[in-house]
Short mmCIF file of C-alpha atoms in Angstrom, two decimals:
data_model
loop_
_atom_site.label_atom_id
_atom_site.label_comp_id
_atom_site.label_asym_id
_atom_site.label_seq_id
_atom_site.Cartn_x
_atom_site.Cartn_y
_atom_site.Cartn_z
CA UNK A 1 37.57 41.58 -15.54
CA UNK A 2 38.02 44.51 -17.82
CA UNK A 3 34.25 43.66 -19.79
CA UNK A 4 32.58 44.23 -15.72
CA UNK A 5 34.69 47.43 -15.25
CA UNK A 6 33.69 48.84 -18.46
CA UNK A 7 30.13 48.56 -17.36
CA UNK A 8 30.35 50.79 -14.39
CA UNK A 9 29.99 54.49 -15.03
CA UNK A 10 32.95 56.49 -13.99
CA UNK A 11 32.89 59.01 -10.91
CA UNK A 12 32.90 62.34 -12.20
CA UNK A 13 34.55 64.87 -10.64
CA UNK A 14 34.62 68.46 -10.32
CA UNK A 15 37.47 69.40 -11.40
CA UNK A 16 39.23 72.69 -9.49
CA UNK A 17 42.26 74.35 -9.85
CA UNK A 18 43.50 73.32 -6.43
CA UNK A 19 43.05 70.25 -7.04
CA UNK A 20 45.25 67.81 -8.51
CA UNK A 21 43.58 65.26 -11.28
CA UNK A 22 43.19 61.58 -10.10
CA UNK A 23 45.56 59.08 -11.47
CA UNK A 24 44.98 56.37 -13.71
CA UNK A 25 44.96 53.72 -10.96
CA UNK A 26 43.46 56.03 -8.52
CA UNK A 27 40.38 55.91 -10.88
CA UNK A 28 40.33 52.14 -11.24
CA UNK A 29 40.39 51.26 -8.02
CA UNK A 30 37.72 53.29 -7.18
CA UNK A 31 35.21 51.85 -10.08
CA UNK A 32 36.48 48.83 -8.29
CA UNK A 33 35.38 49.90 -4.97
CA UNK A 34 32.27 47.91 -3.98
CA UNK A 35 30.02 50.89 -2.54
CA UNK A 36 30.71 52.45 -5.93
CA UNK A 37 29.53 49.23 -7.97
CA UNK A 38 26.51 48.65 -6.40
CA UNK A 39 25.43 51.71 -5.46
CA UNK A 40 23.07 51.35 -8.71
CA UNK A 41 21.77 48.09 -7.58
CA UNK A 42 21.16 48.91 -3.80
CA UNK A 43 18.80 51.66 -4.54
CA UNK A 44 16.89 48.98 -6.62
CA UNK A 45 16.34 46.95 -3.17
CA UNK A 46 13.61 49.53 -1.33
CA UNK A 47 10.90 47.76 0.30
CA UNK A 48 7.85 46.67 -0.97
CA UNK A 49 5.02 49.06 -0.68
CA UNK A 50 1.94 47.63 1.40
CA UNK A 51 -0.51 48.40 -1.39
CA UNK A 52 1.67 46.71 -3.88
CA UNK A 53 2.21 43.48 -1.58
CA UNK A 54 -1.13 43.58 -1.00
CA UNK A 55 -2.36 43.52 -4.43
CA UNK A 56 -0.49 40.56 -5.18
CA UNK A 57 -1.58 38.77 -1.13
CA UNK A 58 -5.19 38.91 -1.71
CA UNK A 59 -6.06 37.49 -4.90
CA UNK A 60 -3.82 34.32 -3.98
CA UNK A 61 -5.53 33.91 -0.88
CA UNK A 62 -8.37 32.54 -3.00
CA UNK A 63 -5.88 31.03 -5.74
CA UNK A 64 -7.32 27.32 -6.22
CA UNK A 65 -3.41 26.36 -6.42
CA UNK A 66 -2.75 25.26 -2.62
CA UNK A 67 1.11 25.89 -2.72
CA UNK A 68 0.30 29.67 -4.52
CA UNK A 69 -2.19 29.87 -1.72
CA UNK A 70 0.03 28.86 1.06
CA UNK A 71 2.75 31.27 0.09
CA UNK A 72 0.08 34.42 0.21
CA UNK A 73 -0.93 33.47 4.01
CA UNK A 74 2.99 33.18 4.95
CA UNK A 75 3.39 36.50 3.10
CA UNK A 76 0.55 37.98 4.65
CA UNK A 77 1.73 36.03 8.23
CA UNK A 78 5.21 38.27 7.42
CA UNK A 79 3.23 41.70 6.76
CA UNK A 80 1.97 41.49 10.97
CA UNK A 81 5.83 40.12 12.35
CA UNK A 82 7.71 42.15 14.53
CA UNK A 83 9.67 43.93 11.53
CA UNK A 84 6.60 44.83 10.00
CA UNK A 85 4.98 45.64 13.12
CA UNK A 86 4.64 49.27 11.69
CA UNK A 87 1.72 47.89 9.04
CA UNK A 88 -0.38 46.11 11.58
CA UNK A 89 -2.54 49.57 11.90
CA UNK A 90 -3.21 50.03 8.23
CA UNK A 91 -3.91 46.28 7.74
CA UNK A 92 -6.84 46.93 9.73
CA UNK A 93 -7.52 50.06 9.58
CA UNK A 94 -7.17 50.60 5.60
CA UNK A 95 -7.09 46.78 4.45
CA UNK A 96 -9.81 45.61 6.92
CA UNK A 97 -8.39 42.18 6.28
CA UNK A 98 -9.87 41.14 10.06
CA UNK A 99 -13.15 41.08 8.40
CA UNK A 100 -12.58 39.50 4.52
CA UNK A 101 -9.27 37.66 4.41
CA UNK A 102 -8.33 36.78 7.74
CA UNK A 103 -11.77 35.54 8.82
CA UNK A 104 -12.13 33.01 5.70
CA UNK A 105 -8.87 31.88 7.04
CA UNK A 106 -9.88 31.30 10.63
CA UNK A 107 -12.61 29.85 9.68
CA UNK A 108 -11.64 27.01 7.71
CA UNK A 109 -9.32 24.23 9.73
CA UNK A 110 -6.63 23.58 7.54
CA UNK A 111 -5.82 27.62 7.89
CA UNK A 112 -6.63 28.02 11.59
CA UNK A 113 -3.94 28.24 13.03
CA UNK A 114 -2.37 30.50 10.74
CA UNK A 115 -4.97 32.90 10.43
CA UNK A 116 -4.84 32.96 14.40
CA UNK A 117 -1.19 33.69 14.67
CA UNK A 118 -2.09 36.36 12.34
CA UNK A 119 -4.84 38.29 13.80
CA UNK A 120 -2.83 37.90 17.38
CA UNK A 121 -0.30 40.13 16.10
CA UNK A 122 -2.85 42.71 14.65
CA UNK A 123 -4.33 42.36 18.01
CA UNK A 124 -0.79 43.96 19.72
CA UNK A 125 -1.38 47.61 18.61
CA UNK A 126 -3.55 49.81 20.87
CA UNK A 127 -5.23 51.37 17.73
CA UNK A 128 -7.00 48.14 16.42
CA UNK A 129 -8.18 46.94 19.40
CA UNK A 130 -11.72 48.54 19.06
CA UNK A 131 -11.98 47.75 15.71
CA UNK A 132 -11.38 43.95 15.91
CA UNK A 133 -13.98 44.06 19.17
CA UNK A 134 -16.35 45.67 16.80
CA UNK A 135 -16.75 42.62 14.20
CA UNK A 136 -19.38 40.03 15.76
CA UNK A 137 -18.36 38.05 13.27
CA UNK A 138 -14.67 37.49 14.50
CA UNK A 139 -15.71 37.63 18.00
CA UNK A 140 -18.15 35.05 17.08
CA UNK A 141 -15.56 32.72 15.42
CA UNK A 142 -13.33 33.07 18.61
CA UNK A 143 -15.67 32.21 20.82
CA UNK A 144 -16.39 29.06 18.75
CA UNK A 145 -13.05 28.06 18.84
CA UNK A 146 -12.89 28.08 23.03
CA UNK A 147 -16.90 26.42 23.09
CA UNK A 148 -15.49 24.04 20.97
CA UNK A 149 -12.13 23.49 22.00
CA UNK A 150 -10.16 23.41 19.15
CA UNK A 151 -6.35 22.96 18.84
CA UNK A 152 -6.29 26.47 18.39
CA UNK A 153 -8.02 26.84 21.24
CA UNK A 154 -4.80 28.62 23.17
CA UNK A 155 -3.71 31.45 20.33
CA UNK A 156 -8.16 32.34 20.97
CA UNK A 157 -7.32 32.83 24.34
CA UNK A 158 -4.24 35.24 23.41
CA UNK A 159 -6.07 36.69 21.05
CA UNK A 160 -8.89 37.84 23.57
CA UNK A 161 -6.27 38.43 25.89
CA UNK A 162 -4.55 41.17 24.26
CA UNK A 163 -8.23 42.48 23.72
CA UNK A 164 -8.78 42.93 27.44
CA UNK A 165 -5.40 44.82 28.16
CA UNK A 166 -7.84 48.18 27.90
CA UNK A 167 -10.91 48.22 30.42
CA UNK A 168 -12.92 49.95 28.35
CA UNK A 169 -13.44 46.68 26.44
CA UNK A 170 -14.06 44.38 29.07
CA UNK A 171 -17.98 44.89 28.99
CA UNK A 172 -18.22 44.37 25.17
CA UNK A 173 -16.14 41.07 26.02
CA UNK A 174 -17.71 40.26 29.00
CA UNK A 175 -21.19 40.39 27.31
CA UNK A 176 -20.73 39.56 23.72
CA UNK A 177 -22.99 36.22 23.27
CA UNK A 178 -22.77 33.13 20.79
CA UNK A 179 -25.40 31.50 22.67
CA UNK A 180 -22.81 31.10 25.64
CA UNK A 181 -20.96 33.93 27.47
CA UNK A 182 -17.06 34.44 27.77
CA UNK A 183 -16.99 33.21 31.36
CA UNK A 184 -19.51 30.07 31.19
CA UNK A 185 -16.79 29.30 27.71
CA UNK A 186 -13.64 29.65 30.11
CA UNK A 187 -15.04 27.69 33.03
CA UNK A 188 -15.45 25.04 30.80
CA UNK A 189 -12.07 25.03 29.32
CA UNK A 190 -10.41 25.38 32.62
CA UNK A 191 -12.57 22.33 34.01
CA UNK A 192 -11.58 20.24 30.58
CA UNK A 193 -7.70 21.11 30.57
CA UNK A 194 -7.37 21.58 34.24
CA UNK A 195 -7.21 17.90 34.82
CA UNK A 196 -5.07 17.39 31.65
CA UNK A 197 -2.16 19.54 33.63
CA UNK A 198 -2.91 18.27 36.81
CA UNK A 199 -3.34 14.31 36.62
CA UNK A 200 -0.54 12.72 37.41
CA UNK A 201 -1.28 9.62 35.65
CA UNK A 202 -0.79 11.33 32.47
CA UNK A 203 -1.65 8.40 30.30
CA UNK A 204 -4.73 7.21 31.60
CA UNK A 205 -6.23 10.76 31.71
CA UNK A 206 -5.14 10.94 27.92
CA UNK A 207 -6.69 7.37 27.14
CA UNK A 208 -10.23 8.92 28.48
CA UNK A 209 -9.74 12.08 27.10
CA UNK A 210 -11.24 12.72 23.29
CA UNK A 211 -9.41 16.25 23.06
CA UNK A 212 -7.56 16.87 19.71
CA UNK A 213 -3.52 18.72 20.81
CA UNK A 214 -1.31 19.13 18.44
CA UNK A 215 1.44 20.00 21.67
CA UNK A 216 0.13 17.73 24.26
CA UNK A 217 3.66 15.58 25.24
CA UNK A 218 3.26 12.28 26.85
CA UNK A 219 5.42 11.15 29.50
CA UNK A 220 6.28 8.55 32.23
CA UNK A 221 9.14 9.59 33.39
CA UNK A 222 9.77 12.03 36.76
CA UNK A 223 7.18 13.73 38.14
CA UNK A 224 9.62 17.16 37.43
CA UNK A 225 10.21 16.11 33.78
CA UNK A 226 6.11 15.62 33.35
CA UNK A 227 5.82 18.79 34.61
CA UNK A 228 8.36 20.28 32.48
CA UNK A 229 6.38 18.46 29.41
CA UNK A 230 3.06 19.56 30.73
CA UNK A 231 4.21 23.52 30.48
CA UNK A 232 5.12 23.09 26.42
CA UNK A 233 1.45 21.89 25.59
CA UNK A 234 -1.08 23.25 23.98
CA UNK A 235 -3.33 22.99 27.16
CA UNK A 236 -1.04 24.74 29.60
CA UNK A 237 -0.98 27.88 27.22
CA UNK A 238 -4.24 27.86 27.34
CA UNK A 239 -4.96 27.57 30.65
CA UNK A 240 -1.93 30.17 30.90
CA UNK A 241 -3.42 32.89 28.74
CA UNK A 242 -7.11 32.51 29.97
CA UNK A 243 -6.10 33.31 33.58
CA UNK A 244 -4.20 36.51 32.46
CA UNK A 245 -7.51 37.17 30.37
CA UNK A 246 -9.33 36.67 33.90
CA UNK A 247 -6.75 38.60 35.65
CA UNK A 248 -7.70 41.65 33.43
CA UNK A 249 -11.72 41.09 33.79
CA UNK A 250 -11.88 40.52 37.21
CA UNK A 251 -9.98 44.19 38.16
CA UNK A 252 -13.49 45.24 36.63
CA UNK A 253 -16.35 42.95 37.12
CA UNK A 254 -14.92 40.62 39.97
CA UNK A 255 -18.73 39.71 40.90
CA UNK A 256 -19.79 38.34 37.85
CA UNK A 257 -16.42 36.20 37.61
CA UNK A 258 -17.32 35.08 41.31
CA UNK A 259 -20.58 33.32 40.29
CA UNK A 260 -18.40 30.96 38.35
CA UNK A 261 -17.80 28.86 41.68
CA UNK A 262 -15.96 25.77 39.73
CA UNK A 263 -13.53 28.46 37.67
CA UNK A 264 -12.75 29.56 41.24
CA UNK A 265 -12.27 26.16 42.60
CA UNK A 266 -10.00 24.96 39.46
CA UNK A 267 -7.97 28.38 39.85
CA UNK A 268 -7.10 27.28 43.68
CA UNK A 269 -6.38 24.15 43.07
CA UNK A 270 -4.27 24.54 39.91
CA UNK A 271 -2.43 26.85 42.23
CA UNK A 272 -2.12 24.15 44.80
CA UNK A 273 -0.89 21.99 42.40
CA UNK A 274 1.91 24.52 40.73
CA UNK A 275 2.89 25.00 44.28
CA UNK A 276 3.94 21.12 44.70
CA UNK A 277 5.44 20.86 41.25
CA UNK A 278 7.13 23.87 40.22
CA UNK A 279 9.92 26.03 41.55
CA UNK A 280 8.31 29.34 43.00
CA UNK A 281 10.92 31.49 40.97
CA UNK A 282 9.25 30.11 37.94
CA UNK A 283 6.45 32.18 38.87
CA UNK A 284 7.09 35.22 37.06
CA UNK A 285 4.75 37.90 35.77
CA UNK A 286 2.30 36.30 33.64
CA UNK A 287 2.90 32.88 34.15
CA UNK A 288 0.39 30.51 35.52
CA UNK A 289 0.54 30.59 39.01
CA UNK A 290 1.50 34.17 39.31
CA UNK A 291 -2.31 35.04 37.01
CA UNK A 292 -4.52 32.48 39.01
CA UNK A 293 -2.78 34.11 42.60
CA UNK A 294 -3.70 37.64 41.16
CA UNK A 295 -7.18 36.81 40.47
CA UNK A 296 -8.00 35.06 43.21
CA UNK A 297 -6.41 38.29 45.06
CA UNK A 298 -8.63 40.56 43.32
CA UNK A 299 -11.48 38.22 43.74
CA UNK A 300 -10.94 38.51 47.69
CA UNK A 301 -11.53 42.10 47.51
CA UNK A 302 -14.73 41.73 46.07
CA UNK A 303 -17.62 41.44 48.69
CA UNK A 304 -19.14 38.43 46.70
CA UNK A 305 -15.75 36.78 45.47
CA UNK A 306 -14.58 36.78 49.40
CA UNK A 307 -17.56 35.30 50.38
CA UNK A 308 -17.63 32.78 47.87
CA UNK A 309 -13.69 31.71 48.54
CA UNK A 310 -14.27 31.83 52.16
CA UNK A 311 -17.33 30.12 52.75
CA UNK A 312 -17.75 28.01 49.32
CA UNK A 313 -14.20 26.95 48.83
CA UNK A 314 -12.07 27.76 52.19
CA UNK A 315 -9.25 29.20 49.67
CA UNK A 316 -6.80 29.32 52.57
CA UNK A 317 -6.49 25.28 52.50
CA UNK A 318 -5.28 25.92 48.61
CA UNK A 319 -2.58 28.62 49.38
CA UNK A 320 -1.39 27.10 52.49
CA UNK A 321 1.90 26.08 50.58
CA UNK A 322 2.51 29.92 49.57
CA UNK A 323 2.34 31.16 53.30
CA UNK A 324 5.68 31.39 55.19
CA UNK A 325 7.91 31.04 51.84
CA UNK A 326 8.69 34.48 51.49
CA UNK A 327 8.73 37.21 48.34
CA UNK A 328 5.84 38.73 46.53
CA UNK A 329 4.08 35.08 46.20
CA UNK A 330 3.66 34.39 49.91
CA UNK A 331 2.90 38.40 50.48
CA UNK A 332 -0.15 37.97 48.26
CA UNK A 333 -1.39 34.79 49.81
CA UNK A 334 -1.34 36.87 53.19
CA UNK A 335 -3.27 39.26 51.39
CA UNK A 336 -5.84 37.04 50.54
CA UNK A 337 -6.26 35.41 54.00
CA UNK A 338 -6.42 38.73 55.53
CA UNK A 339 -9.52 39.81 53.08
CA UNK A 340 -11.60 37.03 54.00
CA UNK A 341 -10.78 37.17 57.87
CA UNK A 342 -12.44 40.69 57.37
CA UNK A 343 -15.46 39.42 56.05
#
């Protein structure tokens, strides 16, 4: 005991005439006071500089050693959480890691998904939005990902939802090409996955199916606990997150969303289909049912989305289990009918 207490350095005080010297014990048992011993060793414990993580991040990432690589992208993942969420700025901004790094990461499969994760938390902040909409190149690789429909598929569709919060950026997203157009890329998706959430012989529309989920969850059981299942897959957060992206776009270019007649129909009639198989006070902000009911609502106040859910679809056969059920849900669906009865 006496060797650890001789390595602490006393207190020193200043001594004054008023006041009366410490005792011997007094003095030991504050050396032995814990805030006093470690006060050396807690100053020792400051947080890593970005530059200096950084320095150490980015020549791993290309480290031929896979587990010395793998622990650089889980650092790197840790830079963008929500305790670091103060460094997701300079990562792009300074460390333009959107365009070296993290795009050699989304790029190659076995690093997908992590790159992904990634670049939807530098995708949070209002300052980097313009920047990451200003790389073709990672535009280009998330588009892929949705024309493709890879398992990472659903954190794209985050990704290019957080992009769309702003208006201003719903023409470069809108128009931005890689051969295919956002909107031709989400009607497909929506008419591939839409039938994955909505079958209710689950494993028969698997068996025909060729799609690659790391989420999907088979089931025979209840109808309720299939539709409980259905809501944890990969496919359902897709579908989720695209019609919040869609909600955004179509408060600003509801007429080119409305030539899309099939991402219109599979909109209504996922709606129809949440309506018969999930609780209404599930629908909450954001969720499924509440984004497709938005669009289409925005769509109705459109002079060529009205027309084409009134006289293309007959929407009001779709929301017919909304009307008469009360809160903001069956207010909306009112809404709508009254729109195209104005027509």
């Amino acid at each position: 005991m006496f060797s650890v207490m001789s390595s602490v350095s006393p207190t020193k005080l200043s001594p004054s005439a008023d006041c009366v010297a410490p005792s011997l014990w007094d003095q030991l048992a504050q050396k032995m006071n814990p805030s006093t011993c470690l006060q050396g060793s807690l100053e020792l414990l400051e947080e890593e500089s970005l530059e200096s993580a950084m320095e150490s991040i980015l020549p791993d990432l290309s480290s031929s050693a896979i587990r010395k690589q793998k622990k650089a992208i889980q650092r790197l993942y840790d830079l963008t959480n929500q305790k670091n969420r103060h460094k997701r700025v300079d990562l792009v901004q300074k460390f333009r890691i959107h365009s070296t790094c993290l795009l050699k990461l989304i790029k190659a499969p076995e690093h997908a998904r992590m790159g992904c994760l990634i670049l939807n938390n530098l995708s949070i902040p209002h300052e980097n939005k313009s920047i990451l909409l200003q790389s073709n190149l990672l535009l280009k690789e998330l588009y892929t990902i949705l024309e493709e429909l890879k398992p990472e598929t659903y954190l794209a569709c985050l990704i290019l939802r957080n992009l769309s919060c702003e208006q201003q950026h719903h023409d470069r997203l809108i128009n931005f090409s890689i051969g295919k157009t956002l909107l031709p890329l989400l009607e497909n998706m929506f008419l591939t996955f839409g039938p994955l959430v909505m079958h209710q012989d689950e494993e028969k529309t698997l068996s025909r199916s060729s799609l690659r989920s790391s989420f999907l969850t088979r089931s025979s059981s209840s109808e309720i606990n299939v539709a409980s299942k259905r809501m944890k897959s990969a496919e359902f957060q897709a579908l989720t997150y695209s019609a919040q992206l869609l909600e955004q776009l179509t408060q600003t270019h509801a007429g080119l969303v409305a030539k899309h007649v099939r991402l219109i129909e599979c909109l209504l009639e996922l709606i129809q289909h949440l309506v018969a198989t999930t609780k209404l006070h599930d629908w909450t902000q954001g969720s499924l049912g509440d984004a497709c009911l938005v669009t289409i609502l925005q769509l109705a106040q459109d002079r060529r989305g009205c027309r084409v859910l009134r006289e293309d679809l007959y929407a009001p056969m779709y929301l017919m289990g909304l009307v008469g059920k009360g809160g903001i849900h069956d207010t909306r669906a009112s809404w709508v009918q009254c729109y195209l009865e104005g027509l």
